[in-house]
Short mmCIF file of C-alpha atoms in Angstrom, two decimals:
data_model
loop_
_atom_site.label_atom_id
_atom_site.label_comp_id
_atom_site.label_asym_id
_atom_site.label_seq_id
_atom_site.Cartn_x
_atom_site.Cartn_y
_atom_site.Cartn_z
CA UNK A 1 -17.28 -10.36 33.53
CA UNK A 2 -14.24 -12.55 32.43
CA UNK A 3 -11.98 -12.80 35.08
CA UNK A 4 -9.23 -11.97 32.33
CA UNK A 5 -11.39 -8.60 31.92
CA UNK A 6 -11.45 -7.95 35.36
CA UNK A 7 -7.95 -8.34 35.73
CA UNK A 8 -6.76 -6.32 33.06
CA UNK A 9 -9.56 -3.53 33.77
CA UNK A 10 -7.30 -3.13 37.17
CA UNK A 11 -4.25 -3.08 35.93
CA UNK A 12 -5.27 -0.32 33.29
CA UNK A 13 -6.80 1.74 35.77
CA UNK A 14 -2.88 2.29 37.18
CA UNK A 15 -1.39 5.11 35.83
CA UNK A 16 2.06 3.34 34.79
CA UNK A 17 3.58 5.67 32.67
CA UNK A 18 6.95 4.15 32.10
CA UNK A 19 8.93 3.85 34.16
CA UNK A 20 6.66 3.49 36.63
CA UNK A 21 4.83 0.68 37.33
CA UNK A 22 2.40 2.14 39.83
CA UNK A 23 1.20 -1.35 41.71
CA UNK A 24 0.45 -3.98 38.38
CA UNK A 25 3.70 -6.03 39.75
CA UNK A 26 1.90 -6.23 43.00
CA UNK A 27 -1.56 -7.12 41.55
CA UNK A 28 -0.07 -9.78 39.45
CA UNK A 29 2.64 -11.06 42.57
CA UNK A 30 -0.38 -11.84 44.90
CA UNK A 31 -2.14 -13.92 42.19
CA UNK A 32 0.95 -15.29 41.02
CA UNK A 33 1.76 -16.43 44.80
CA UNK A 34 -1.50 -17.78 45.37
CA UNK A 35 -1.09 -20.75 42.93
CA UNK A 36 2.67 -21.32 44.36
CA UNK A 37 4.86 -19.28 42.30
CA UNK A 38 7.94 -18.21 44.34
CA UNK A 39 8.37 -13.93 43.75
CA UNK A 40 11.83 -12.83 43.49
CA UNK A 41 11.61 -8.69 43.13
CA UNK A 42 14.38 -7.32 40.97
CA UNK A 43 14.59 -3.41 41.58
CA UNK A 44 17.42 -2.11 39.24
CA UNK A 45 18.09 1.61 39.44
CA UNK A 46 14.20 3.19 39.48
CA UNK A 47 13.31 0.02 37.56
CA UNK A 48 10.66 -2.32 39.41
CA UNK A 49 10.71 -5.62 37.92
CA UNK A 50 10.06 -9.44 39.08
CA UNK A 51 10.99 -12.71 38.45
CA UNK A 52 8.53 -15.80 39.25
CA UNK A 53 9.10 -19.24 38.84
CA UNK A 54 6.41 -21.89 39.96
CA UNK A 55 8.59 -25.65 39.99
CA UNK A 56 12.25 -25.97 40.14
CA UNK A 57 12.54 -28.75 37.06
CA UNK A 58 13.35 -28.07 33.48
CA UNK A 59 12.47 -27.63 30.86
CA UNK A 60 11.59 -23.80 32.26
CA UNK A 61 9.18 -21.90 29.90
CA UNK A 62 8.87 -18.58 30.74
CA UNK A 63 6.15 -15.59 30.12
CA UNK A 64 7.59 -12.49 29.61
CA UNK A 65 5.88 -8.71 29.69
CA UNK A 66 6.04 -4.99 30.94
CA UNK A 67 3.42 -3.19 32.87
CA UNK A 68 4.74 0.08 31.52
CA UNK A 69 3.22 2.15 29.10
CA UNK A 70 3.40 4.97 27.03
CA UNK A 71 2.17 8.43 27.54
CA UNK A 72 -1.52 8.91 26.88
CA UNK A 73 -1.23 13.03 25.38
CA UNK A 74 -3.91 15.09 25.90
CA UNK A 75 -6.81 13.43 27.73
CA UNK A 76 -9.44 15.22 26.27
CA UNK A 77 -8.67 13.65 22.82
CA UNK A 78 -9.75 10.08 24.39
CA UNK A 79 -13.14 8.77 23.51
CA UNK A 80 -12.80 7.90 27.70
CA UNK A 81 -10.33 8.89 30.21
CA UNK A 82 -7.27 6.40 28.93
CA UNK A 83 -7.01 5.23 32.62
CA UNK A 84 -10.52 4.20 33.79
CA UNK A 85 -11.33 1.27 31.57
CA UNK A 86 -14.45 1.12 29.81
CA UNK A 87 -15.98 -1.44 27.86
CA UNK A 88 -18.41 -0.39 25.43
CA UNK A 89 -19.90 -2.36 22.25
CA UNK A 90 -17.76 -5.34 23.04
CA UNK A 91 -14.19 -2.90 22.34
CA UNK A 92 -12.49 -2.61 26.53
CA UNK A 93 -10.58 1.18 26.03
CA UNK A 94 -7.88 2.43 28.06
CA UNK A 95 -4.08 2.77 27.63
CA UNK A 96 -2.08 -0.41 27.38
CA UNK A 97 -5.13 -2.47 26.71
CA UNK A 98 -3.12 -4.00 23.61
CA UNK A 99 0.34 -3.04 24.59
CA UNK A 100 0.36 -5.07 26.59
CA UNK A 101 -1.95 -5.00 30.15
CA UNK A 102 -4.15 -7.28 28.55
CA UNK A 103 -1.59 -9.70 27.93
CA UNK A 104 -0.40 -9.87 31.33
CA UNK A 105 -4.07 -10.64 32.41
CA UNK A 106 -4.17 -13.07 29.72
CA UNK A 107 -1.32 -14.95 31.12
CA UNK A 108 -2.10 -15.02 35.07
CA UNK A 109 -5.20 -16.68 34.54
CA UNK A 110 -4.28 -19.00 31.63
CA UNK A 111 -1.81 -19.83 34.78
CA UNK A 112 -4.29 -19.90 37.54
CA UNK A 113 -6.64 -22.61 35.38
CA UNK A 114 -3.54 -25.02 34.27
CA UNK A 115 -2.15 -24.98 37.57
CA UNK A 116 -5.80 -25.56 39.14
CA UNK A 117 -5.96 -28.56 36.31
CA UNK A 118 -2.73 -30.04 36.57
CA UNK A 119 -0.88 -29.06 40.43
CA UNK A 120 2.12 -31.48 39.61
CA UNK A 121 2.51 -30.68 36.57
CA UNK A 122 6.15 -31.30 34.97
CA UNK A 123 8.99 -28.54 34.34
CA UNK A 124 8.95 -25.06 35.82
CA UNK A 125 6.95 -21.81 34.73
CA UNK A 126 8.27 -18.14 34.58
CA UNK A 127 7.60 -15.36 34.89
CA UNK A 128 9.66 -12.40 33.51
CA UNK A 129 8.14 -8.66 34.13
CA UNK A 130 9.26 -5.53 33.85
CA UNK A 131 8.14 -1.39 34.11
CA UNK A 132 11.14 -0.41 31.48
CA UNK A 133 9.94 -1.33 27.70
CA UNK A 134 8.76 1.72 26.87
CA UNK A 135 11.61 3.47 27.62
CA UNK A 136 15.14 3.30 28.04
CA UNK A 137 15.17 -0.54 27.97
CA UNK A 138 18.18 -0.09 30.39
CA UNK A 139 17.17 -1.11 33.79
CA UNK A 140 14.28 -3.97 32.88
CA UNK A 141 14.19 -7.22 31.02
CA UNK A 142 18.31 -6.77 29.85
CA UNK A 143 18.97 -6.49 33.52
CA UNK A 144 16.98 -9.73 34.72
CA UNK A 145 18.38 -11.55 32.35
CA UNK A 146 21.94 -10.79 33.00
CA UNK A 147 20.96 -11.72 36.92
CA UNK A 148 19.38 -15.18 35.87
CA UNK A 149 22.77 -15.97 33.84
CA UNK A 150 24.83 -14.60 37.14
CA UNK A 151 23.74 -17.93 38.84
CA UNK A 152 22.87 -20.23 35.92
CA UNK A 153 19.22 -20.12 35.44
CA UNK A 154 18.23 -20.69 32.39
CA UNK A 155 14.99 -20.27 30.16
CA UNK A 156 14.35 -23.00 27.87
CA UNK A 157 11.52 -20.88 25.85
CA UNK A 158 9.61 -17.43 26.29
CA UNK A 159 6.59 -16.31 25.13
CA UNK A 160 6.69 -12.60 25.10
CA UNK A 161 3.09 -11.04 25.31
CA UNK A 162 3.27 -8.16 22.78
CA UNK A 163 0.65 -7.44 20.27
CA UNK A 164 1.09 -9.54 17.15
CA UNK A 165 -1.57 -10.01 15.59
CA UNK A 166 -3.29 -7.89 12.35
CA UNK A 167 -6.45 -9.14 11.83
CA UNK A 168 -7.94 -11.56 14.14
CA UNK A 169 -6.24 -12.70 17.65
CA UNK A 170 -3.50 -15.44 17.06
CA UNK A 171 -2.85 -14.78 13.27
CA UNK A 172 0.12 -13.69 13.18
CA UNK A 173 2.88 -14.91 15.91
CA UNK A 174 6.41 -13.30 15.60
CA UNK A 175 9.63 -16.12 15.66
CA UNK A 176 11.50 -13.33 14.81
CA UNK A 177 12.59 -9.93 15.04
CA UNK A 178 14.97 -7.51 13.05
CA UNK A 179 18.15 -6.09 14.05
CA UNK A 180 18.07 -2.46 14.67
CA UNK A 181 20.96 -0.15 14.35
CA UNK A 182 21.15 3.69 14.82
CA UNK A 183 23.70 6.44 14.19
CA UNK A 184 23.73 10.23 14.81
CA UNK A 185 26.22 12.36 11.55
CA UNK A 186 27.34 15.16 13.05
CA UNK A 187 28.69 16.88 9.32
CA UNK A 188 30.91 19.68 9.99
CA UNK A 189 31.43 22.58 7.51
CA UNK A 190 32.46 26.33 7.99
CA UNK A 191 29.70 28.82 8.88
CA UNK A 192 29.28 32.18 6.83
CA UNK A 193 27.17 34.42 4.78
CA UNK A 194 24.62 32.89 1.86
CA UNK A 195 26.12 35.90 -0.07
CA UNK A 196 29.46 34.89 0.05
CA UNK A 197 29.67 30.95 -0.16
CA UNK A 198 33.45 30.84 -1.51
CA UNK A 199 33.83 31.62 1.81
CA UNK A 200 31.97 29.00 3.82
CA UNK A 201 31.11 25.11 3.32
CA UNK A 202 27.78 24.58 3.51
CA UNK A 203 27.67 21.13 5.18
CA UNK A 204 23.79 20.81 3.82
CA UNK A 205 25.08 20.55 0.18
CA UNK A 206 28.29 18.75 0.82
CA UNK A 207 25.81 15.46 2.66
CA UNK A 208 23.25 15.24 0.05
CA UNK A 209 24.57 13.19 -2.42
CA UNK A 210 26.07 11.15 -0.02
CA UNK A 211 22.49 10.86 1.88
CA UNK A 212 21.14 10.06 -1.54
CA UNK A 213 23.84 7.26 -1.78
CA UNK A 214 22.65 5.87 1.61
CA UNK A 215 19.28 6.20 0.69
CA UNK A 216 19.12 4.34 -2.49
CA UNK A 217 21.57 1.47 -1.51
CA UNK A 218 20.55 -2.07 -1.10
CA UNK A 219 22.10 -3.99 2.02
CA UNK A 220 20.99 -6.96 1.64
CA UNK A 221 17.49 -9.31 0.15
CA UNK A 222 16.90 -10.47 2.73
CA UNK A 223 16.25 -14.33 3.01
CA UNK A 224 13.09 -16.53 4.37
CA UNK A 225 12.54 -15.37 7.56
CA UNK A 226 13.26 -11.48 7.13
CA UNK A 227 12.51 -9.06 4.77
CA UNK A 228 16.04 -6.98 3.44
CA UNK A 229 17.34 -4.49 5.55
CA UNK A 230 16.37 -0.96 5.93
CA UNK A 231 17.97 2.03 6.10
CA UNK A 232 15.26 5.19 7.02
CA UNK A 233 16.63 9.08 8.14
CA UNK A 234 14.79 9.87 11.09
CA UNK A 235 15.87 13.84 11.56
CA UNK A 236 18.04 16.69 9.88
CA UNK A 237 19.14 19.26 11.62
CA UNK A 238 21.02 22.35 10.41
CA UNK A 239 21.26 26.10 10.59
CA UNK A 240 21.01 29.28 12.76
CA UNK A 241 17.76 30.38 12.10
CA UNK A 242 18.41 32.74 10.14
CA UNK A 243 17.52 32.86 6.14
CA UNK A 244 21.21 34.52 5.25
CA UNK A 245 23.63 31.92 7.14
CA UNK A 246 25.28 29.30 5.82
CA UNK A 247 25.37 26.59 8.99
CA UNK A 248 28.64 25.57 9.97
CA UNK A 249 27.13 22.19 11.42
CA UNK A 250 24.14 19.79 10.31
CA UNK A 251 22.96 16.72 11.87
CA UNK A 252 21.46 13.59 10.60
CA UNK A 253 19.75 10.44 12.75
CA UNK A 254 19.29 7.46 10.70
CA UNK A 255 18.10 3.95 11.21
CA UNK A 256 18.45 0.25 9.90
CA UNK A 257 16.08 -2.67 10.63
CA UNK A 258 18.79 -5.21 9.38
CA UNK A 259 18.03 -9.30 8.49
CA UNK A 260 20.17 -12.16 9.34
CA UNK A 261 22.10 -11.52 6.04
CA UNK A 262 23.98 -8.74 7.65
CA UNK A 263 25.60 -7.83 10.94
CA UNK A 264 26.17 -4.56 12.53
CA UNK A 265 29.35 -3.96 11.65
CA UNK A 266 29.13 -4.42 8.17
CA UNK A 267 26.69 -1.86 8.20
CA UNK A 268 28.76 0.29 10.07
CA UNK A 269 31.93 -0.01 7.54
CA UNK A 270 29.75 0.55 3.97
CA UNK A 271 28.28 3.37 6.23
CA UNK A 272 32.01 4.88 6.32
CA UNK A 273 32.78 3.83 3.41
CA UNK A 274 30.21 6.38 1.86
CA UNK A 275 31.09 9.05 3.72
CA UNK A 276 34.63 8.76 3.13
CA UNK A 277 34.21 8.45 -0.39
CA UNK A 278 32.46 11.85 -0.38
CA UNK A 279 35.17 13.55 1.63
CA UNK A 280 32.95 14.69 4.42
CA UNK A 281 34.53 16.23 7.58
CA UNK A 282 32.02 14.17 10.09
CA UNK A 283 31.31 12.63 13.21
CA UNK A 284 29.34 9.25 13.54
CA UNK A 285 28.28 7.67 16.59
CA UNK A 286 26.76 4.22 16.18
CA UNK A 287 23.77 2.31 18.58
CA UNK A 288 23.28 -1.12 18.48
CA UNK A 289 19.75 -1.41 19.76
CA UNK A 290 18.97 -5.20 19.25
CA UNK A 291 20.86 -8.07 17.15
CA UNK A 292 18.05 -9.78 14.95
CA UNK A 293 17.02 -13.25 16.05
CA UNK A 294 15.31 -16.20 14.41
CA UNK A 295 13.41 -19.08 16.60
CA UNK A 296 12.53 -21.52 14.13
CA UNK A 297 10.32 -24.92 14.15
CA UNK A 298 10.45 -25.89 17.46
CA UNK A 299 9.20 -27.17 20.84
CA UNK A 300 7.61 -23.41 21.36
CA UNK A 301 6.61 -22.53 18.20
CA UNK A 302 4.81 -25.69 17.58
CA UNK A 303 3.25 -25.48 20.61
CA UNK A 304 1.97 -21.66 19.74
CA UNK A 305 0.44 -23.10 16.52
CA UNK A 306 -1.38 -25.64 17.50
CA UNK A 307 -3.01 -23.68 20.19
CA UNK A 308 -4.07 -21.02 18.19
CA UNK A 309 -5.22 -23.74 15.91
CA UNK A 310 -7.35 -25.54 18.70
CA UNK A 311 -8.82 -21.98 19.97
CA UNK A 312 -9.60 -20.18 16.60
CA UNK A 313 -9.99 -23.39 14.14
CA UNK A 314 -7.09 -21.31 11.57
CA UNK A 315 -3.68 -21.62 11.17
CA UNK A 316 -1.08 -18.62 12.07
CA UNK A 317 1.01 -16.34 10.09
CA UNK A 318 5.11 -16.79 11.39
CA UNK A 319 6.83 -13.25 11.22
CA UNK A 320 9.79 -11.37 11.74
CA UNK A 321 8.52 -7.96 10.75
CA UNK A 322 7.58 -4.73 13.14
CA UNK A 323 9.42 -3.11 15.50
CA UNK A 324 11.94 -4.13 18.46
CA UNK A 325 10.57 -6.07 21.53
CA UNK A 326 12.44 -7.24 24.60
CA UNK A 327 12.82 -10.22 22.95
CA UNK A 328 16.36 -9.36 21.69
CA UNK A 329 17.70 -9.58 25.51
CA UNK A 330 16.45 -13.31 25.62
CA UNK A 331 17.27 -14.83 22.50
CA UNK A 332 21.17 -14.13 22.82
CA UNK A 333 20.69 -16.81 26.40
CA UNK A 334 19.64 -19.46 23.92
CA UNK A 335 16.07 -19.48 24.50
CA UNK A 336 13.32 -20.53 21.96
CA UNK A 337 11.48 -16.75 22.02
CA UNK A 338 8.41 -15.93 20.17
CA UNK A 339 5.43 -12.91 20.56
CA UNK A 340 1.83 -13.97 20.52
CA UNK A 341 -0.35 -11.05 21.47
CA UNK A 342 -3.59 -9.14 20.81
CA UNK A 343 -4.41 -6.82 17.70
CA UNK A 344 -1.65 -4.32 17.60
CA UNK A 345 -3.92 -1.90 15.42
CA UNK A 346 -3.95 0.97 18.24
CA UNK A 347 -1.20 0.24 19.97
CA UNK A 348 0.02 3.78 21.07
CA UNK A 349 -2.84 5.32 19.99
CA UNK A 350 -5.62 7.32 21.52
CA UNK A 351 -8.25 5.18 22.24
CA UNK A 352 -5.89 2.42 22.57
CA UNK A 353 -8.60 -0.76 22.21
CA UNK A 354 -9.00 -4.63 22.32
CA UNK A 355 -12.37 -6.87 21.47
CA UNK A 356 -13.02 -7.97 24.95
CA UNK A 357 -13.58 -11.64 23.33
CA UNK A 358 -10.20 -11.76 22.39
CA UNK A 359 -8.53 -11.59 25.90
CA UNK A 360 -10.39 -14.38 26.45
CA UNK A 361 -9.30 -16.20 23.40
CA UNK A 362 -5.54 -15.06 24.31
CA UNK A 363 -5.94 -16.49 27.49
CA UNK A 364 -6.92 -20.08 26.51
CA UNK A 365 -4.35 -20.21 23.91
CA UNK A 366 -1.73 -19.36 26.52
CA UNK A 367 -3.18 -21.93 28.55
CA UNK A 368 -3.15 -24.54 25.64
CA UNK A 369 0.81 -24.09 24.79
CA UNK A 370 1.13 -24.83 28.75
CA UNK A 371 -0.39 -27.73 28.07
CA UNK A 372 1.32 -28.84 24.95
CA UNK A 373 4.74 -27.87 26.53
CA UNK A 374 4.16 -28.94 30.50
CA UNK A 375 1.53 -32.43 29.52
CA UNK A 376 2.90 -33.75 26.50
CA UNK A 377 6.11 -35.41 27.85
CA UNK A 378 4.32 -37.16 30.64
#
């Protein structure tokens, strides 16, 4: 057994149902400290998180993760129990396999071999780990980051371990991520009888067409690097119950994944704009989840290339699509940022799965962009 396998087989086997981290910051502290990385633990409300830094030079390149994870459901629907790793036809099971335990293994012992390779090597390594991706996103990675600023530390690049990839390990590396923006329509009308509607406003009827303006417009084309913003209703919810009431309230959750083309508050005034054209009595309250950010050719990405290059023999994908990652809190510091993960096919799924090959594959091309980034200078 790989001792990437072995690692990440014991920090599966913790129940760390986010926010809990349930011992994988220890596990990965004592290996971390055994090859002279100094442990700073960062507890922020019932958050557990840790920073580690081995060297006290720049240029500081920094991995970042969470040992947190999301709920497994119902047990029984697992091929195995989603906390007692099992490897079977080459596939390792268990939750947070891809998202992202077997990252974090990936990256201590990509670490423990450069460091045994090269002791003195130049610049710093980090470390940046958190139990709060999964959830809230309140207490973790936004929360370190604002303490490293406090005193003027500063990351030069990140690698953030999330699952990127589609088809093989390493072909597709995210530079980039979109913007997302949410808002909750409260629509008020006046509540009454379906057989008297002169007498009541049926909020329902008086949103559609302005949902189906919303709906059809286009924000943006995008450019390059991002595909054009998106704007996707997420829940509608109206009425008593009952089949013979008009509802005096409805409410609507929607949802952009916005490009560089656009900011946030654009969105947010052709959002009123639209409403106020249609007259609606309403309520809007607006939550600016991430601002979309762009690392282009670069120091990190370059290095990320090449080493999936040297590992796999093919050359990878650059992307901007998916979801939000903790990312977003870095890139506003300045830092080169970019995601290079496993396959992100089951990713919170039952019988969340990784080829056991490729943490092996991860973890050598972690170790190569240490080596491009940390060797090349000297």
């Amino acid at each position: 057994m790989s001792e990437t396998l072995e690692l990440a087989k014991q920090l599966i086997a913790r129940r760390s149902v986010t926010p809990e981290d349930a011992g994988c910051q220890a596990l990965m502290i004592a290996r971390l400290e055994a090859i002279g990385f100094s442990i700073e633990h960062l507890r922020f409300g019932e958050v557990e998180n840790f920073w580690a830094r081995r060297g006290t030079d720049e240029p500081l390149y920094a991995f970042a993760g969470h040992t947190d994870v999301v709920p497994s459901g119902p047990e029984s629907n697992w091929k195995y129990p989603p906390f007692e790793p099992t490897v079977d036809d080459g596939m390792l099971y268990g939750r947070g396999t891809a998202d992202m335990k077997g990252s974090l293994a990936a990256m201590v012992t990509a670490c423990e071999r450069f460091v045994s390779a090269h002791p003195d090597h130049t610049g710093s390594i980090g470390f940046l780990i958190t139990s709060d991706e999964e959830g809230p996103a309140v207490d973790g990675t936004v929360r370190v980051v604002e303490h490293l600023q406090a005193r003027g530390e500063k990351m030069t690049g990140c690698l953030v371990g999330e699952p990127s990839s589609t088809a093989h390990v390493g072909d597709v590396i995210k530079n980039g991520r979109r913007g997302s923006l949410g808002g909750k329509l409260i629509v008020h009308g006046v509540q009454g009888h379906v057989a008297y509607p002169h007498l009541a406003k049926n909020p329902i009827h008086l949103v559609a067409p302005a949902l189906a303006e919303l709906a059809g417009a286009q924000w943006d084309e995008g450019n390059e690097f991002f595909p054009a913003t998106t704007f996707q209703i997420s829940n509608i919810n109206g009425g008593t119950g009952a089949t013979n009431v008009i509802p005096g309230e409805l409410e609507v959750w929607f949802n952009f994944r916005f490009s560089t083309e656009v900011t946030a508050e654009e969105l947010q005034q052709q959002v009123e704009a639209i409403l106020d054209r249609h007259e609606l009595d309403y309520n809007l309250k607006w939550e600016l989840s991430g601002q979309p950010f762009l690392t282009p050719s670069g120091e990190l990405v370059d290095a990320a290339c090449k080493a999936v290059q040297a590992v796999t023999g093919q050359k990878p994908e650059l992307s901007t699509a998916g979801g939000t990652s903790d990312g977003r809190f870095i890139a506003p510091t300045g830092a080169q940022v970019l995601e290079l993960g496993p396959l992100n096919a089951t990713i919170h799924k039952v019988d969340e799965c990784v080829n056991v090959a490729d943490l092996d594959l991860l973890s050598q091309m972690y170790e190569h962009i240490l080596q491009e980034l940390l060797l090349s200078s000297r």
